[in-house]
PDB file of C-alpha atoms in Angstrom:
ATOM      1  CA  MET R   1    -113.868  -4.158  90.131  1.00 65.00           C
ATOM      2  CA  PRO R   2    -111.599  -6.671  90.341  1.00 90.00           C
ATOM      3  CA  PHE R   3    -113.887 -10.054  89.546  1.00 96.00           C
ATOM      4  CA  THR R   4    -113.029 -13.574  90.067  1.00 96.00           C
ATOM      5  CA  LEU R   5    -114.599 -16.739  89.548  1.00 97.00           C
ATOM      6  CA  GLY R   6    -117.358 -18.239  91.586  1.00 97.00           C
ATOM      7  CA  GLN R   7    -117.530 -15.240  93.324  1.00 97.00           C
ATOM      8  CA  ARG R   8    -121.313 -13.576  94.471  1.00 97.00           C
ATOM      9  CA  TRP R   9    -122.748 -10.007  93.393  1.00 96.00           C
ATOM     10  CA  ILE R  10    -125.795  -9.253  92.976  1.00 95.00           C
ATOM     11  CA  SER R  11    -127.130  -6.213  90.827  1.00 94.00           C
ATOM     12  CA  ASP R  12    -127.621  -2.660  91.098  1.00 93.00           C
ATOM     13  CA  THR R  13    -130.208  -2.286  89.111  1.00 92.00           C
ATOM     14  CA  GLU R  14    -132.012  -6.028  89.066  1.00 92.00           C
ATOM     15  CA  SER R  15    -132.170  -6.908  92.788  1.00 89.00           C
ATOM     16  CA  GLU R  16    -134.764  -9.541  91.396  1.00 92.00           C
ATOM     17  CA  LEU R  17    -132.690 -11.319  89.899  1.00 94.00           C
ATOM     18  CA  GLY R  18    -130.991 -12.425  93.227  1.00 93.00           C
ATOM     19  CA  LEU R  19    -127.463 -13.438  94.417  1.00 95.00           C
ATOM     20  CA  GLY R  20    -125.458 -13.702  91.062  1.00 96.00           C
ATOM     21  CA  THR R  21    -122.143 -15.803  90.241  1.00 97.00           C
ATOM     22  CA  VAL R  22    -119.073 -14.731  88.223  1.00 98.00           C
ATOM     23  CA  VAL R  23    -119.215 -17.423  85.226  1.00 98.00           C
ATOM     24  CA  ALA R  24    -116.915 -15.816  82.718  1.00 98.00           C
ATOM     25  CA  MET R  25    -114.300 -13.011  82.219  1.00 96.00           C
ATOM     26  CA  ASP R  26    -112.354 -11.331  79.593  1.00 96.00           C
ATOM     27  CA  ALA R  27    -110.022  -7.876  80.246  1.00 94.00           C
ATOM     28  CA  ARG R  28    -113.482  -6.040  79.269  1.00 96.00           C
ATOM     29  CA  THR R  29    -116.460  -7.620  80.235  1.00 97.00           C
ATOM     30  CA  VAL R  30    -117.912  -9.491  83.123  1.00 97.00           C
ATOM     31  CA  THR R  31    -120.587 -12.278  82.902  1.00 98.00           C
ATOM     32  CA  LEU R  32    -122.879 -12.960  85.520  1.00 98.00           C
ATOM     33  CA  LEU R  33    -125.257 -16.067  85.997  1.00 97.00           C
ATOM     34  CA  PHE R  34    -128.537 -15.651  88.333  1.00 97.00           C
ATOM     35  CA  PRO R  35    -129.619 -18.911  88.760  1.00 95.00           C
ATOM     36  CA  SER R  36    -133.103 -18.060  91.549  1.00 92.00           C
ATOM     37  CA  THR R  37    -134.227 -16.784  87.520  1.00 94.00           C
ATOM     38  CA  GLY R  38    -131.908 -19.167  84.867  1.00 95.00           C
ATOM     39  CA  GLU R  39    -130.486 -15.369  83.345  1.00 97.00           C
ATOM     40  CA  ASN R  40    -127.513 -14.004  82.307  1.00 97.00           C
ATOM     41  CA  ARG R  41    -126.247 -10.871  81.942  1.00 97.00           C
ATOM     42  CA  LEU R  42    -123.162  -9.464  80.452  1.00 97.00           C
ATOM     43  CA  TYR R  43    -121.160  -6.703  81.735  1.00 96.00           C
ATOM     44  CA  ALA R  44    -118.450  -3.503  81.496  1.00 95.00           C
ATOM     45  CA  ARG R  45    -115.889  -5.084  83.547  1.00 94.00           C
ATOM     46  CA  SER R  46    -115.408  -1.232  84.104  1.00 91.00           C
ATOM     47  CA  ASP R  47    -118.224   0.408  84.989  1.00 90.00           C
ATOM     48  CA  SER R  48    -120.725  -2.352  86.221  1.00 92.00           C
ATOM     49  CA  PRO R  49    -123.487  -2.162  88.310  1.00 95.00           C
ATOM     50  CA  VAL R  50    -123.351  -4.526  90.461  1.00 96.00           C
ATOM     51  CA  THR R  51    -122.167  -4.840  93.953  1.00 95.00           C
ATOM     52  CA  ARG R  52    -120.242  -7.498  95.545  1.00 95.00           C
ATOM     53  CA  VAL R  53    -122.359  -9.154  98.322  1.00 94.00           C
ATOM     54  CA  MET R  54    -119.891  -9.880 101.517  1.00 96.00           C
ATOM     55  CA  PHE R  55    -121.332 -11.294 104.978  1.00 96.00           C
ATOM     56  CA  ASN R  56    -119.986  -9.850 108.376  1.00 97.00           C
ATOM     57  CA  PRO R  57    -119.160 -12.186 111.084  1.00 97.00           C
ATOM     58  CA  GLY R  58    -122.840 -12.053 113.477  1.00 97.00           C
ATOM     59  CA  ASP R  59    -124.793 -12.785 110.501  1.00 96.00           C
ATOM     60  CA  THR R  60    -127.022 -15.522 109.245  1.00 96.00           C
ATOM     61  CA  ILE R  61    -127.197 -16.928 105.890  1.00 96.00           C
ATOM     62  CA  THR R  62    -128.404 -19.960 103.710  1.00 96.00           C
ATOM     63  CA  SER R  63    -126.500 -22.360 101.743  1.00 97.00           C
ATOM     64  CA  HIS R  64    -128.027 -23.316  98.349  1.00 95.00           C
ATOM     65  CA  GLU R  65    -129.553 -26.380 100.225  1.00 96.00           C
ATOM     66  CA  GLY R  66    -131.209 -24.506 102.463  1.00 96.00           C
ATOM     67  CA  TRP R  67    -129.781 -25.364 105.650  1.00 97.00           C
ATOM     68  CA  GLN R  68    -128.796 -21.158 107.501  1.00 98.00           C
ATOM     69  CA  LEU R  69    -124.930 -20.763 109.219  1.00 98.00           C
ATOM     70  CA  HIS R  70    -124.557 -18.159 112.001  1.00 98.00           C
ATOM     71  CA  ILE R  71    -120.801 -16.288 110.953  1.00 98.00           C
ATOM     72  CA  ASP R  72    -118.011 -16.235 113.563  1.00 98.00           C
ATOM     73  CA  GLU R  73    -115.020 -15.452 110.889  1.00 98.00           C
ATOM     74  CA  VAL R  74    -114.853 -14.202 107.385  1.00 98.00           C
ATOM     75  CA  LYS R  75    -111.693 -15.848 105.255  1.00 98.00           C
ATOM     76  CA  GLU R  76    -110.538 -14.700 102.164  1.00 97.00           C
ATOM     77  CA  GLU R  77    -108.735 -16.606  99.363  1.00 94.00           C
ATOM     78  CA  ASN R  78    -107.815 -15.976  95.507  1.00 95.00           C
ATOM     79  CA  GLY R  79    -110.605 -13.387  95.624  1.00 95.00           C
ATOM     80  CA  LEU R  80    -113.063 -15.914  97.022  1.00 97.00           C
ATOM     81  CA  LEU R  81    -115.222 -15.402 100.456  1.00 98.00           C
ATOM     82  CA  ALA R  82    -115.594 -18.606 103.388  1.00 98.00           C
ATOM     83  CA  TYR R  83    -118.230 -18.002 106.217  1.00 98.00           C
ATOM     84  CA  VAL R  84    -117.461 -20.691 109.000  1.00 99.00           C
ATOM     85  CA  GLY R  85    -119.463 -21.030 111.815  1.00 98.00           C
ATOM     86  CA  THR R  86    -122.480 -22.635 113.276  1.00 98.00           C
ATOM     87  CA  ARG R  87    -124.995 -24.349 111.549  1.00 98.00           C
ATOM     88  CA  LEU R  88    -128.141 -23.722 112.966  1.00 97.00           C
ATOM     89  CA  ASP R  89    -129.915 -26.948 112.388  1.00 96.00           C
ATOM     90  CA  THR R  90    -127.810 -29.345 113.530  1.00 96.00           C
ATOM     91  CA  GLU R  91    -126.022 -26.732 116.138  1.00 96.00           C
ATOM     92  CA  GLU R  92    -122.379 -28.007 114.928  1.00 97.00           C
ATOM     93  CA  THR R  93    -119.631 -25.840 115.099  1.00 97.00           C
ATOM     94  CA  ASN R  94    -116.725 -24.829 112.533  1.00 98.00           C
ATOM     95  CA  VAL R  95    -118.378 -25.261 109.222  1.00 98.00           C
ATOM     96  CA  THR R  96    -117.202 -24.259 106.505  1.00 98.00           C
ATOM     97  CA  LEU R  97    -119.986 -22.953 103.996  1.00 98.00           C
ATOM     98  CA  ARG R  98    -117.821 -21.185 100.726  1.00 98.00           C
ATOM     99  CA  GLU R  99    -119.317 -18.157  98.686  1.00 97.00           C
ATOM    100  CA  VAL R 100    -120.302 -20.348  95.350  1.00 96.00           C
ATOM    101  CA  LEU R 101    -122.427 -22.576  97.579  1.00 96.00           C
ATOM    102  CA  LEU R 102    -124.525 -19.533  98.783  1.00 96.00           C
ATOM    103  CA  ASP R 103    -128.597 -19.148  98.242  1.00 96.00           C
ATOM    104  CA  SER R 104    -129.300 -17.171  95.525  1.00 94.00           C
ATOM    105  CA  LYS R 105    -132.291 -16.445  97.180  1.00 90.00           C
ATOM    106  CA  LEU R 106    -130.875 -13.418  98.324  1.00 74.00           C
ATOM    107  CA  VAL R 107    -133.247 -11.476 101.110  1.00 56.00           C
ATOM    108  CA  PHE R 108    -131.612  -8.221 102.832  1.00 53.00           C
ATOM    109  CA  SER R 109    -132.191  -8.279 106.469  1.00 49.00           C
ATOM    110  CA  LYS R 110    -131.140  -5.352 107.529  1.00 45.00           C
ATOM    111  CA  PRO R 111    -132.748  -1.565 105.841  1.00 42.00           C
ATOM    112  CA  ARG R 112    -130.092  -1.109 102.387  1.00 46.00           C
ATOM    113  CA  ILE R 113    -128.373   2.310 104.097  1.00 43.00           C
ATOM    114  CA  VAL R 114    -126.918  -0.086 105.933  1.00 43.00           C
ATOM    115  CA  CYS R 115    -125.821  -3.484 103.866  1.00 46.00           C
ATOM    116  CA  SER R 116    -124.807  -0.701 101.206  1.00 47.00           C
ATOM    117  CA  PRO R 117    -121.374  -1.020 100.861  1.00 50.00           C
ATOM    118  CA  VAL R 118    -121.553   2.384  98.530  1.00 46.00           C
ATOM    119  CA  LYS R 119    -121.477   4.783 101.125  1.00 45.00           C
ATOM    120  CA  SER R 120    -119.318   4.785 104.872  1.00 48.00           C
ATOM    121  CA  ILE R 121    -120.662   5.045 107.989  1.00 51.00           C
ATOM    122  CA  GLU R 122    -117.810   8.330 107.511  1.00 58.00           C
ATOM    123  CA  TRP R 123    -119.777   9.205 104.807  1.00 51.00           C
ATOM    124  CA  ILE R 124    -122.686   8.608 106.670  1.00 53.00           C
ATOM    125  CA  GLY R 125    -122.078  10.487 109.707  1.00 59.00           C
ATOM    126  CA  SER R 126    -120.762  13.668 107.949  1.00 58.00           C
ATOM    127  CA  ARG R 127    -124.520  13.785 105.730  1.00 58.00           C
ATOM    128  CA  CYS R 128    -126.204  13.382 108.861  1.00 56.00           C
ATOM    129  CA  ALA R 129    -123.414  15.757 110.636  1.00 62.00           C
ATOM    130  CA  ILE R 130    -124.596  18.383 108.120  1.00 61.00           C
ATOM    131  CA  ALA R 131    -128.622  17.877 107.544  1.00 58.00           C
ATOM    132  CA  PRO R 132    -129.311  20.366 109.929  1.00 60.00           C
ATOM    133  CA  GLY R 133    -127.614  23.013 108.950  1.00 59.00           C
ATOM    134  CA  ASN R 134    -128.934  22.865 105.292  1.00 56.00           C
ATOM    135  CA  PHE R 135    -132.300  22.525 106.341  1.00 54.00           C
ATOM    136  CA  ARG R 136    -131.461  26.422 108.045  1.00 54.00           C
ATOM    137  CA  ALA R 137    -130.196  27.100 104.354  1.00 54.00           C
ATOM    138  CA  SER R 138    -132.966  26.126 102.509  1.00 53.00           C
ATOM    139  CA  SER R 139    -135.679  27.685 105.489  1.00 54.00           C
ATOM    140  CA  THR R 140    -134.071  30.717 104.704  1.00 53.00           C
ATOM    141  CA  VAL R 141    -135.662  33.616 102.779  1.00 54.00           C
ATOM    142  CA  CYS R 142    -133.847  34.978 100.262  1.00 49.00           C
ATOM    143  CA  ARG R 143    -134.566  38.696  99.918  1.00 48.00           C
ATOM    144  CA  THR R 144    -132.357  39.645  96.710  1.00 48.00           C
ATOM    145  CA  ALA R 145    -134.077  40.621  93.255  1.00 50.00           C
ATOM    146  CA  ALA R 146    -132.534  37.309  91.536  1.00 50.00           C
ATOM    147  CA  CYS R 147    -134.384  34.929  94.621  1.00 49.00           C
ATOM    148  CA  ALA R 148    -137.244  36.406  94.659  1.00 51.00           C
ATOM    149  CA  ALA R 149    -137.668  36.425  90.390  1.00 51.00           C
ATOM    150  CA  SER R 150    -138.031  33.023  91.951  1.00 51.00           C
ATOM    151  CA  GLU R 151    -140.002  32.887  94.286  1.00 50.00           C
ATOM    152  CA  PRO R 152    -143.498  30.637  94.167  1.00 53.00           C
ATOM    153  CA  ILE R 153    -146.397  33.624  93.128  1.00 53.00           C
TER     154      ILE R 153
END
């Protein structure tokens, strides 16, 4: 995974830690600081259980100061994101909020399957397309001797 100082990530196994910030890295490890709990975690770069947090136009995000921004545009520079949009408390437009200044207490406002970048929409669509076939296959009565022996009595 490509890590950059200042990027925001969330732990897949400890989501209660909130939003983490990359504060150190070397060739093999990356350190995330989770400001909402004050804890650090050291992960292997090659197989870390973390997900990059990236918001999209149309989302509403909160700054560490508590004000909210409705995102119109997402910019990336040197691996870091900047969100441009309308500040909801002052209605000021073209406001930029850098990802390092996001509120650390991340709350998902959409179902987890939509928020997760792990599964693509194509993957979800293909799973939905084959689900009826899987159900039919699993509900078919098995007629072979091997299956008959494994059926519950």
